[in-house]
Amino acid sequence: MVTAETKNNDNKFKHFLRRIFGHSSGDIAFNIILYLFIFIFLAIMVTPFIYVICESFKSRKLIDGVPTDVWSFAAYIKVLENESIFRAYLNTFISTAFGTLVAVALTTVGAYPLSKKKLIGRQVFIVYVLITMLFSGGLIPFYILIRNVLKLTDNFLVYIIIGATGAFNIFIVKGYFQGIPEELYESAALDGAGEFRIFFSIYLPLSKPIIATVALWVAVGKWNDYMTGLLYITSSEKLLIQNILRGMLSKASSTSGIGGDNSLQALAESTKMATVIISIIPIIMVYPFVQKYFTKGVMLGSVKG
């Protein structure tokens, strides 16, 4: 016996399917193919990550004298037993935080005047910034500049100064500033607001999406920075997490015991995967907080005709 509640549930289910796949046969076929491609693409993207996680929990234990793969935290314990890893984490957090703040500040301050067509010599400044993006002096002159001219060898400031700004980010932010309606600038100027007041009260609040995007780009680059520590840092206590993990990976051994149980061993491959997971966790935790700025702007309704 079909009850009214059953019919209601069937109608809701049909309505749900129509919302997903459409009403006509053409829409249904198209959406099925589309979802199939999305599923395949998602599987391709997620499978390596799942593999890394699973491998990081694999260890080997002697069961009846036979080495057997088991699930354990042995690889993570091995990585976290390194005394220098926590200091390296702190160094990386500090360099990433301050480096990102400095980079975002310099990028926005540099992009704002370039977005104004009334700036005297604007084209000259734009070409000057563009040249730095198209041409590079090379690694050797840059190394000499940092080591002999600025004398930042084994100085923590080298993490912040290198990559403090970039031409590409300046042009991205400049383009976003130019998209802000000129009426807002003119209205504020008529009310007596100066450039600093307009910049901090109008442009920065309306530019959260692009600022968050640039900040994430810079933060990921700072967190994954390996070459700076390799080239310019000589003290082990000033190294970043990537340098410490790289050293641990090179020393990974399939026969290294964990804890007091000599029958429980972290595999070399598991130790490598555990270091990968430990190094990417902070970035993964930050991404959800800035994701909304990638998909939704704040300009809608800011100017009424």
Coordinates of N, CA and C in Angstrom, one line a residue, residues 3 13 97 149 154 304:
T3 N 1.5 4.9 0.7 CA 1.0 6.0 1.5 C 1.3 7.4 1.0
F13 N 12.6 12.9 -4.1 CA 13.7 12.2 -4.8 C 13.8 12.6 -6.3
A97 N 55.0 34.0 8.2 CA 54.0 35.0 8.7 C 54.6 36.4 8.4
V149 N 77.1 42.3 -0.7 CA 76.5 43.7 -0.6 C 75.6 43.9 0.6
D154 N 73.6 34.0 6.8 CA 73.3 33.4 8.1 C 72.5 34.5 8.9
K304 N 25.9 52.1 -6.9 CA 24.5 52.1 -7.5 C 24.4 53.1 -8.6

